[in-house]
Amino acid sequence: MCSAKNGNVEIRVESRLEQSVAQVFELDPRVRSYRAQPFTLDLSTGDLLSEKHLIKPQGTMYYTPDFSVLLHELQVVVEVKPRLFVEEQTEFLRLVRSALLSKGMRFIVISEDDFKGHYLRNVQLFIPYLTQASAALSQWAAPLQTLTPDRLKGPVRQILDTGLPANYQLAAGVLLGVVKFDLEIHQFELMDFEIAPAFGSLEAFEVIRYEL
């Protein structure tokens, strides 16, 4: 997938869940940048490798994380795996966490259980607005920005300006922190929910717990 947050470079993902997590990174305001498969960790020596040895030394155990995320000045290594894998590989993941902590890097594991309700579907729908129409977002959100906070609260279709496509206006308002709605409970494409003023906050996109 193409990453706007990383300068419109192509990010390599190997599963649908990894793609969803990368999209979450794109919208999370805490994430400054992220990389896919950033390095390989030699668990037998603790060395960080830019690439694996051409011939794997005997007794070597490699681990290549799915992502490395930069949050302000904190680097977090992220593994994305289905719940069943996480349950079956508890010991291995504990070994990886210990090795990375010794390098001063935090390590978290993300599975489908970390995202509730309609969250990932909504993120998937917001991404094209961010990547393909970012220059137009301010214009689309302008009618909402003229309203007082009390007029930004209520049924979405009663608040949006009828002169613009409703989905364009709402997407822009949410992405710019003008309005918000519960991304887990409601489906963006249905447009049948209530919105509220966001007061510039993008906390609706801060769902991953990086402090683990």
Tab-separated table of N, CA, C and O in Angstrom, residues 35-87:
chain	number	residue	atom	x	y	z
A	35	ARG	N	7.794	1.822	9.514
A	35	ARG	CA	8.460	1.035	8.476
A	35	ARG	C	7.984	-0.406	8.573
A	35	ARG	O	7.705	-0.909	9.671
A	36	ALA	N	7.908	-1.069	7.436
A	36	ALA	CA	7.564	-2.486	7.407
A	36	ALA	C	8.833	-3.313	7.343
A	36	ALA	O	9.780	-2.950	6.635
A	37	GLN	N	8.883	-4.407	8.110
A	37	GLN	CA	10.037	-5.307	8.158
A	37	GLN	C	11.339	-4.498	8.241
A	37	GLN	O	12.194	-4.589	7.361
A	38	PRO	N	11.501	-3.709	9.295
A	38	PRO	CA	12.610	-2.748	9.363
A	38	PRO	C	13.989	-3.349	9.585
A	38	PRO	O	14.994	-2.729	9.224
A	39	PHE	N	14.035	-4.514	10.187
A	39	PHE	CA	15.317	-5.160	10.474
A	39	PHE	C	15.054	-6.620	10.810
A	39	PHE	O	13.897	-7.050	10.925
A	40	THR	N	16.139	-7.361	10.971
A	40	THR	CA	16.047	-8.745	11.453
A	40	THR	C	16.833	-8.854	12.745
A	40	THR	O	17.958	-8.345	12.846
A	41	LEU	N	16.252	-9.472	13.720
A	41	LEU	CA	16.899	-9.676	15.015
A	41	LEU	C	17.422	-11.103	15.087
A	41	LEU	O	16.676	-12.058	14.873
A	42	ASP	N	18.722	-11.228	15.359
A	42	ASP	CA	19.324	-12.543	15.581
A	42	ASP	C	19.135	-12.859	17.067
A	42	ASP	O	19.823	-12.300	17.920
A	43	LEU	N	18.198	-13.720	17.356
A	43	LEU	CA	17.881	-14.011	18.752
A	43	LEU	C	18.983	-14.779	19.465
A	43	LEU	O	19.043	-14.786	20.699
A	44	SER	N	19.845	-15.420	18.703
A	44	SER	CA	20.932	-16.178	19.337
A	44	SER	C	22.065	-15.280	19.807
A	44	SER	O	22.790	-15.611	20.753
A	45	THR	N	22.244	-14.116	19.155
A	45	THR	CA	23.320	-13.197	19.532
A	45	THR	C	22.800	-11.853	20.041
A	45	THR	O	23.553	-11.104	20.668
A	46	GLY	N	21.546	-11.537	19.729
A	46	GLY	CA	20.994	-10.242	20.089
A	46	GLY	C	21.317	-9.144	19.095
A	46	GLY	O	21.000	-7.975	19.322
A	47	ASP	N	21.955	-9.491	17.971
A	47	ASP	CA	22.346	-8.495	16.980
A	47	ASP	C	21.157	-8.087	16.109
A	47	ASP	O	20.325	-8.925	15.746
A	48	LEU	N	21.130	-6.803	15.748
A	48	LEU	CA	20.158	-6.305	14.781
A	48	LEU	C	20.819	-6.293	13.411
A	48	LEU	O	21.880	-5.690	13.231
A	49	LEU	N	20.189	-6.946	12.459
A	49	LEU	CA	20.757	-7.087	11.121
A	49	LEU	C	19.910	-6.318	10.114
A	49	LEU	O	18.680	-6.328	10.183
A	50	SER	N	20.571	-5.669	9.169
A	50	SER	CA	19.837	-5.007	8.090
A	50	SER	C	19.265	-6.025	7.116
A	50	SER	O	18.283	-5.764	6.430
A	51	GLU	N	19.896	-7.197	7.053
A	51	GLU	CA	19.407	-8.298	6.244
A	51	GLU	C	19.958	-9.609	6.803
A	51	GLU	O	20.953	-9.617	7.532
A	52	LYS	N	19.317	-10.692	6.460
A	52	LYS	CA	19.750	-11.991	6.954
A	52	LYS	C	21.038	-12.435	6.259
A	52	LYS	O	21.331	-12.001	5.145
A	53	HIS	N	21.808	-13.289	6.933
A	53	HIS	CA	22.992	-13.860	6.313
A	53	HIS	C	22.586	-14.698	5.107
A	53	HIS	O	21.521	-15.332	5.101
A	54	LEU	N	23.430	-14.692	4.091
A	54	LEU	CA	23.147	-15.510	2.914
A	54	LEU	C	23.064	-16.988	3.288
A	54	LEU	O	22.231	-17.736	2.766
A	55	ILE	N	23.958	-17.411	4.181
A	55	ILE	CA	23.926	-18.779	4.708
A	55	ILE	C	23.676	-18.685	6.210
A	55	ILE	O	24.471	-18.111	6.947
A	56	LYS	N	22.572	-19.218	6.648
A	56	LYS	CA	22.193	-19.107	8.054
A	56	LYS	C	23.135	-19.934	8.926
A	56	LYS	O	23.251	-21.146	8.745
A	57	PRO	N	23.840	-19.281	9.860
A	57	PRO	CA	24.733	-20.024	10.761
A	57	PRO	C	23.965	-21.037	11.597
A	57	PRO	O	22.802	-20.822	11.948
A	58	GLN	N	24.623	-22.128	11.895
A	58	GLN	CA	23.982	-23.179	12.687
A	58	GLN	C	23.588	-22.636	14.062
A	58	GLN	O	24.347	-21.944	14.719
A	59	GLY	N	22.381	-22.964	14.495
A	59	GLY	CA	21.893	-22.540	15.802
A	59	GLY	C	21.305	-21.147	15.829
A	59	GLY	O	20.847	-20.680	16.879
A	60	THR	N	21.298	-20.459	14.675
A	60	THR	CA	20.770	-19.093	14.616
A	60	THR	C	19.241	-19.100	14.557
A	60	THR	O	18.645	-19.924	13.864
A	61	MET	N	18.631	-18.185	15.288
A	61	MET	CA	17.177	-18.016	15.251
A	61	MET	C	16.887	-16.562	14.894
A	61	MET	O	17.282	-15.650	15.609
A	62	TYR	N	16.215	-16.378	13.759
A	62	TYR	CA	15.916	-15.037	13.286
A	62	TYR	C	14.492	-14.617	13.664
A	62	TYR	O	13.598	-15.445	13.761
A	63	TYR	N	14.341	-13.300	13.806
A	63	TYR	CA	12.997	-12.722	13.955
A	63	TYR	C	12.966	-11.401	13.205
A	63	TYR	O	13.797	-10.513	13.444
A	64	THR	N	12.012	-11.257	12.291
A	64	THR	CA	11.815	-10.006	11.552
A	64	THR	C	10.440	-9.452	11.895
A	64	THR	O	9.423	-10.076	11.583
A	65	PRO	N	10.375	-8.289	12.545
A	65	PRO	CA	9.072	-7.731	12.938
A	65	PRO	C	8.294	-7.223	11.739
A	65	PRO	O	8.858	-6.920	10.688
A	66	ASP	N	6.989	-7.117	11.917
A	66	ASP	CA	6.138	-6.605	10.848
A	66	ASP	C	6.314	-5.106	10.656
A	66	ASP	O	6.352	-4.619	9.530
A	67	PHE	N	6.421	-4.373	11.773
A	67	PHE	CA	6.543	-2.917	11.685
A	67	PHE	C	7.433	-2.373	12.791
A	67	PHE	O	7.559	-2.970	13.858
A	68	SER	N	7.995	-1.226	12.520
A	68	SER	CA	8.631	-0.393	13.537
A	68	SER	C	7.973	0.978	13.444
A	68	SER	O	7.897	1.565	12.364
A	69	VAL	N	7.478	1.467	14.576
A	69	VAL	CA	6.699	2.707	14.597
A	69	VAL	C	7.435	3.758	15.414
A	69	VAL	O	7.918	3.477	16.520
A	70	LEU	N	7.523	4.963	14.882
A	70	LEU	CA	8.141	6.069	15.611
A	70	LEU	C	7.052	6.964	16.172
A	70	LEU	O	6.273	7.568	15.430
A	71	LEU	N	6.984	7.022	17.501
A	71	LEU	CA	6.043	7.882	18.217
A	71	LEU	C	6.846	8.980	18.900
A	71	LEU	O	7.526	8.708	19.885
A	72	HIS	N	6.799	10.186	18.356
A	72	HIS	CA	7.658	11.244	18.864
A	72	HIS	C	9.096	10.728	18.831
A	72	HIS	O	9.631	10.502	17.759
A	73	GLU	N	9.733	10.477	19.970
A	73	GLU	CA	11.095	9.948	19.951
A	73	GLU	C	11.155	8.498	20.411
A	73	GLU	O	12.240	7.952	20.624
A	74	LEU	N	10.026	7.857	20.576
A	74	LEU	CA	9.980	6.490	21.064
A	74	LEU	C	9.759	5.524	19.912
A	74	LEU	O	8.845	5.695	19.105
A	75	GLN	N	10.605	4.500	19.828
A	75	GLN	CA	10.449	3.478	18.803
A	75	GLN	C	9.730	2.266	19.394
A	75	GLN	O	10.104	1.766	20.445
A	76	VAL	N	8.699	1.818	18.709
A	76	VAL	CA	7.930	0.662	19.146
A	76	VAL	C	7.929	-0.367	18.017
A	76	VAL	O	7.591	-0.050	16.875
A	77	VAL	N	8.323	-1.585	18.348
A	77	VAL	CA	8.308	-2.681	17.386
A	77	VAL	C	6.958	-3.379	17.487
A	77	VAL	O	6.481	-3.674	18.585
A	78	VAL	N	6.336	-3.615	16.332
A	78	VAL	CA	4.970	-4.127	16.301
A	78	VAL	C	4.903	-5.433	15.515
A	78	VAL	O	5.356	-5.500	14.368
A	79	GLU	N	4.338	-6.439	16.137
A	79	GLU	CA	4.064	-7.711	15.465
A	79	GLU	C	2.553	-7.822	15.275
A	79	GLU	O	1.783	-7.586	16.211
A	80	VAL	N	2.138	-8.172	14.071
A	80	VAL	CA	0.719	-8.282	13.738
A	80	VAL	C	0.420	-9.729	13.382
A	80	VAL	O	0.915	-10.245	12.381
A	81	LYS	N	-0.377	-10.380	14.221
A	81	LYS	CA	-0.670	-11.788	13.990
A	81	LYS	C	-2.095	-12.115	14.446
A	81	LYS	O	-2.630	-11.482	15.359
A	82	PRO	N	-2.702	-13.130	13.837
A	82	PRO	CA	-4.026	-13.575	14.294
A	82	PRO	C	-3.979	-14.070	15.730
A	82	PRO	O	-2.926	-14.499	16.229
A	83	ARG	N	-5.114	-14.010	16.385
A	83	ARG	CA	-5.219	-14.411	17.785
A	83	ARG	C	-4.646	-15.804	18.039
A	83	ARG	O	-3.936	-16.034	19.015
A	84	LEU	N	-4.952	-16.758	17.162
A	84	LEU	CA	-4.508	-18.132	17.360
A	84	LEU	C	-2.985	-18.231	17.385
A	84	LEU	O	-2.414	-18.937	18.214
A	85	PHE	N	-2.313	-17.513	16.494
A	85	PHE	CA	-0.850	-17.516	16.481
A	85	PHE	C	-0.307	-16.965	17.792
A	85	PHE	O	0.642	-17.515	18.369
A	86	VAL	N	-0.888	-15.869	18.255
A	86	VAL	CA	-0.427	-15.242	19.499
A	86	VAL	C	-0.562	-16.213	20.665
A	86	VAL	O	0.337	-16.321	21.514
A	87	GLU	N	-1.662	-16.932	20.708
A	87	GLU	CA	-1.886	-17.889	21.790
A	87	GLU	C	-0.903	-19.049	21.730
A	87	GLU	O	-0.453	-19.545	22.773
